[in-house]
PDB file of C-alpha atoms in Angstrom:
ATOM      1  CA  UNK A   1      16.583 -11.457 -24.562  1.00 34.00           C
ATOM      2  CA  UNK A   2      13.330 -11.726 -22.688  1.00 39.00           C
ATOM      3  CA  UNK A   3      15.182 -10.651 -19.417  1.00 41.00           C
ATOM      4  CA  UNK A   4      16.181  -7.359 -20.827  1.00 38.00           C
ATOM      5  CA  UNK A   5      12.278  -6.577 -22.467  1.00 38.00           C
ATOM      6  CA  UNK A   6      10.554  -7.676 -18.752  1.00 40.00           C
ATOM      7  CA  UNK A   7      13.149  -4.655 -17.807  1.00 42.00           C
ATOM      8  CA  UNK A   8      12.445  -1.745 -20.332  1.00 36.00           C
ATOM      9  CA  UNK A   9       8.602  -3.273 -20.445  1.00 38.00           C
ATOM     10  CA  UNK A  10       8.340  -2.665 -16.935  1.00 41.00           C
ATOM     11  CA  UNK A  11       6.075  -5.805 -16.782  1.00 43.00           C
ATOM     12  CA  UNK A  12       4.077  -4.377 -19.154  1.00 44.00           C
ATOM     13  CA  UNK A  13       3.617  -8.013 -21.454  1.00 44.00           C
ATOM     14  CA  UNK A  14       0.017  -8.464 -22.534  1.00 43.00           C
ATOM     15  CA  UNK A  15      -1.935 -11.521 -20.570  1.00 43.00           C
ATOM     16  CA  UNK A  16      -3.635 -13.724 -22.737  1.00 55.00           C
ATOM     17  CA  UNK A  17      -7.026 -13.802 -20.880  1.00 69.00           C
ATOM     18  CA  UNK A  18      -9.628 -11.164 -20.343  1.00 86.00           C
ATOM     19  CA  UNK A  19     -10.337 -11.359 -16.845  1.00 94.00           C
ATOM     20  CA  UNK A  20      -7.988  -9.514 -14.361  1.00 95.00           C
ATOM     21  CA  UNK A  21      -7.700 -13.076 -12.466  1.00 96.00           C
ATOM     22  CA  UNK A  22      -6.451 -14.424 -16.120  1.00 95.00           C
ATOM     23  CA  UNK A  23      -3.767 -11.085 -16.830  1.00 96.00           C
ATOM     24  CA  UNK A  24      -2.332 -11.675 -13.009  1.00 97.00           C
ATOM     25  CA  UNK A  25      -1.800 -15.013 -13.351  1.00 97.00           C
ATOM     26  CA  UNK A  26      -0.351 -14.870 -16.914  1.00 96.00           C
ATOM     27  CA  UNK A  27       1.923 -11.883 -15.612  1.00 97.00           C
ATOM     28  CA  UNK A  28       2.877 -14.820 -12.658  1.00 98.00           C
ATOM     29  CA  UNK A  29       4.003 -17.075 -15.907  1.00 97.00           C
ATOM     30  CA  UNK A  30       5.728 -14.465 -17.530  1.00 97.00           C
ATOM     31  CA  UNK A  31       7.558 -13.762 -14.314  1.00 97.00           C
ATOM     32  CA  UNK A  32       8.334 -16.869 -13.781  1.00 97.00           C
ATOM     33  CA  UNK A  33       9.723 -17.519 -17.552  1.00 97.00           C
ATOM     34  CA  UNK A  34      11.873 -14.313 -16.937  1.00 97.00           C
ATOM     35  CA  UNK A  35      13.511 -15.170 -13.522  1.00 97.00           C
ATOM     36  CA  UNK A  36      14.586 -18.740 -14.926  1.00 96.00           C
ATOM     37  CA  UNK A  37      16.601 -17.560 -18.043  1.00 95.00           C
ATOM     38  CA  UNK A  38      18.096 -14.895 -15.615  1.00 93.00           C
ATOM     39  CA  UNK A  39      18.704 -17.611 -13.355  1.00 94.00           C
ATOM     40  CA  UNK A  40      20.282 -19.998 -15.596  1.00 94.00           C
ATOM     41  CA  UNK A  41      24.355 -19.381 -15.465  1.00 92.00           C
ATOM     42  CA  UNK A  42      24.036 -18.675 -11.551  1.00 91.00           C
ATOM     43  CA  UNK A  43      25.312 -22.180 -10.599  1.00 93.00           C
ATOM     44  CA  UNK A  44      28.125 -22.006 -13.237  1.00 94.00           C
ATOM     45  CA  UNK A  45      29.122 -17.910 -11.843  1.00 90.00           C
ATOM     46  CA  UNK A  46      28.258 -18.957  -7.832  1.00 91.00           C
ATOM     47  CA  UNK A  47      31.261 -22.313  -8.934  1.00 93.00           C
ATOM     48  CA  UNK A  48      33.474 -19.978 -10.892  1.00 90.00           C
ATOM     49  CA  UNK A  49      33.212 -21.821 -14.096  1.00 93.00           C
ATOM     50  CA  UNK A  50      32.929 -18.358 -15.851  1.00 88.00           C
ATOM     51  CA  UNK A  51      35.725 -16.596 -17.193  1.00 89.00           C
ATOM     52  CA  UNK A  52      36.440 -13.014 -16.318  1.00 84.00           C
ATOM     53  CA  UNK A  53      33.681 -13.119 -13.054  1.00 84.00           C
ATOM     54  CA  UNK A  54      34.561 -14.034  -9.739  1.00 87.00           C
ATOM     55  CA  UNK A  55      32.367 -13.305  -6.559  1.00 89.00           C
ATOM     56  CA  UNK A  56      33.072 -12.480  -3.063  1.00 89.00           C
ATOM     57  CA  UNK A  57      31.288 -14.654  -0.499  1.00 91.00           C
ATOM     58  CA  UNK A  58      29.709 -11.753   0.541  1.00 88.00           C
ATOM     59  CA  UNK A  59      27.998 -11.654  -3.289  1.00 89.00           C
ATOM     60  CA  UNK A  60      27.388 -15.065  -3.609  1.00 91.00           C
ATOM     61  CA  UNK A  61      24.966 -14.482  -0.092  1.00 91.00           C
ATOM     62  CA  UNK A  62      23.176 -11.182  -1.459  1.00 91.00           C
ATOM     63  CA  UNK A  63      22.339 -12.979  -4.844  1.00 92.00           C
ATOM     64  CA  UNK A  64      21.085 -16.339  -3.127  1.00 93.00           C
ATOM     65  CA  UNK A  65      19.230 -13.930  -0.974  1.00 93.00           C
ATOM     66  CA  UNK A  66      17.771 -12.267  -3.784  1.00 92.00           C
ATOM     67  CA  UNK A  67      17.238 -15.323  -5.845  1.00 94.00           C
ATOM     68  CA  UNK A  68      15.344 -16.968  -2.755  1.00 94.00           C
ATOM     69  CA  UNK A  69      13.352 -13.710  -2.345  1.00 94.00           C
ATOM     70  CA  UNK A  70      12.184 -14.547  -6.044  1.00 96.00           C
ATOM     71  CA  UNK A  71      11.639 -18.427  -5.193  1.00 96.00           C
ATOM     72  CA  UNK A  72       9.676 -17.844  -2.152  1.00 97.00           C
ATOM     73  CA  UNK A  73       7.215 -15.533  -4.040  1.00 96.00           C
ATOM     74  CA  UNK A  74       6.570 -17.665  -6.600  1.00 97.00           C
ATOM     75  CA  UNK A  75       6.268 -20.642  -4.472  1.00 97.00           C
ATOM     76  CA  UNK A  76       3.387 -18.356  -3.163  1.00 98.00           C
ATOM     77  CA  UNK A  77       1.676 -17.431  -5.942  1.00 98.00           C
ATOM     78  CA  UNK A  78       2.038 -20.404  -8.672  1.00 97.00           C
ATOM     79  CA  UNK A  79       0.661 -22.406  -5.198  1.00 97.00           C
ATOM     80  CA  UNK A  80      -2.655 -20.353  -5.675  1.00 97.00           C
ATOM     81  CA  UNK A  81      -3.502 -20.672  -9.216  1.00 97.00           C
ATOM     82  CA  UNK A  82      -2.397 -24.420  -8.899  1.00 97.00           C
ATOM     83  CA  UNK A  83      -5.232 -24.269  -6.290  1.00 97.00           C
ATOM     84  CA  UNK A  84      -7.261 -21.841  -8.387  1.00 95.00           C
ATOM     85  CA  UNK A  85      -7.269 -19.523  -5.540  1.00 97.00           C
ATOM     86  CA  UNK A  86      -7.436 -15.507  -6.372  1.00 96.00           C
ATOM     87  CA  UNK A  87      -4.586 -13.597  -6.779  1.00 97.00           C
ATOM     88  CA  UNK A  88      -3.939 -10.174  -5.921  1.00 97.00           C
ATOM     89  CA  UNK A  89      -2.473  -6.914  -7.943  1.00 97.00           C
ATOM     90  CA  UNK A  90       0.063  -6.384  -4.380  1.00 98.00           C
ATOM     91  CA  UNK A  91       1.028  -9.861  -4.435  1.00 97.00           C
ATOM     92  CA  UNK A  92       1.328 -10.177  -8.017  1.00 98.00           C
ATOM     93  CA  UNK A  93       3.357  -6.513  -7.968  1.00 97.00           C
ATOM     94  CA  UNK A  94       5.469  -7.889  -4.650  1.00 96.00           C
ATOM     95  CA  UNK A  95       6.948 -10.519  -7.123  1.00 97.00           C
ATOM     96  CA  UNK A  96       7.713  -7.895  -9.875  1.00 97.00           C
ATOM     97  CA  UNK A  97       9.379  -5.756  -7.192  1.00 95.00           C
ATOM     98  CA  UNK A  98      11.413  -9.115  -6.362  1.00 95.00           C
ATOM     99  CA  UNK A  99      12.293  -9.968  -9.684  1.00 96.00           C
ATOM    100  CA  UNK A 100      13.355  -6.818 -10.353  1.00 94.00           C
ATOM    101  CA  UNK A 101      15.778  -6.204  -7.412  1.00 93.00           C
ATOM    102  CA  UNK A 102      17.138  -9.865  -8.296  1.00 94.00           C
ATOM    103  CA  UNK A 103      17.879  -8.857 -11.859  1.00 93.00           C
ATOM    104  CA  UNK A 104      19.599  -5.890 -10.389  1.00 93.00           C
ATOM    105  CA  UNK A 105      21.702  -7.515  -7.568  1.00 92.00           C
ATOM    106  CA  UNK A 106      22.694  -9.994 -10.468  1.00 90.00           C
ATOM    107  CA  UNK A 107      23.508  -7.630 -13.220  1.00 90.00           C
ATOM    108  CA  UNK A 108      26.231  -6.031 -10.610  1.00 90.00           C
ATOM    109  CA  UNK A 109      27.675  -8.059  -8.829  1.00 88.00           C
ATOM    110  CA  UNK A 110      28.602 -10.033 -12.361  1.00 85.00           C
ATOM    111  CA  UNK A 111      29.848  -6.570 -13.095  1.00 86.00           C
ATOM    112  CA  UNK A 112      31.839  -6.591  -9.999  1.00 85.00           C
ATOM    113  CA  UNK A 113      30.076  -4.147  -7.829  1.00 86.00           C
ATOM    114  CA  UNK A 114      27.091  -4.289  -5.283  1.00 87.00           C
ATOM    115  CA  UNK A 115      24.134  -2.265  -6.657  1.00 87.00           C
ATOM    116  CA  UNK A 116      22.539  -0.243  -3.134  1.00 81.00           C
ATOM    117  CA  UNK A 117      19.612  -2.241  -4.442  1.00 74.00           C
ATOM    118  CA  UNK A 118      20.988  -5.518  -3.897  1.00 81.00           C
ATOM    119  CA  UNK A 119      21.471  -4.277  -0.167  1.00 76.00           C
ATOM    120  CA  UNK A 120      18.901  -2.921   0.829  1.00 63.00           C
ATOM    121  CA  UNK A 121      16.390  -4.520  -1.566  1.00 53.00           C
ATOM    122  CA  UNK A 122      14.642  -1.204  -2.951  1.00 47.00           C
ATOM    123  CA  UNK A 123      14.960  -1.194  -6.759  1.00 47.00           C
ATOM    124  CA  UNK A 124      14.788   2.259  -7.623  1.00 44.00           C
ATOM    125  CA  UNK A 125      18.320   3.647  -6.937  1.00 41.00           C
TER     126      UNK A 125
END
């Protein structure tokens, strides 16, 4: 259940380098790792090929939203190491934020409702 400890954690997982460069990009992995198994069944829910959930068009739009959100800021970021570039704490911190309101919108509206978060795209209500 990585998703759920990247959620209680707060992002909190241990880097594997020394260097703040080396702890923001391993918190970009570890990110990354946590948005994919999250992301997994969304094809299969967004098709309704699973039992029991069945989204509105208007949640299918707020979770690809979301989702992309997630995408873009990755793109973004794995770009720069890939070009060894130097990443920042707000950039690396904008991508928590994202994943975090992504795991939020997607928890709900699997649960049937629209989290305020998923809206609006702040993740502490």
């Amino acid at each position: 259940m990585p998703v759920l400890l990247v959620g209680i954690l707060g992002f909190g997982l241990t880097a594997c380098g020394d260097t703040p460069q080396a702890k923001l990009r391993q918190t970009v992995f570890d990110v990354s790792s946590a948005y994919h198994v999250a992301a997994t069944p969304m094809p299969d829910v967004m098709a309704g090929k699973v039992p029991g959930v069945h989204l509105s068009d208007e949640q299918k739009t707020l979770v690809k939203k979301s989702s992309q959100t997630v995408v873009n800021e990755l793109t973004v970021l794995e770009t720069a190491i890939q070009n060894n570039s130097t990443l920042t704490q707000t950039s690396v911190s904008g991508l928590q934020s994202a994943l975090l309101s992504f795991q939020t919108c997607w928890a709900g509206v699997k649960a049937g409702t629209i989290p305020d978060a998923c809206k609006t795209g702040d993740t502490s209500k």
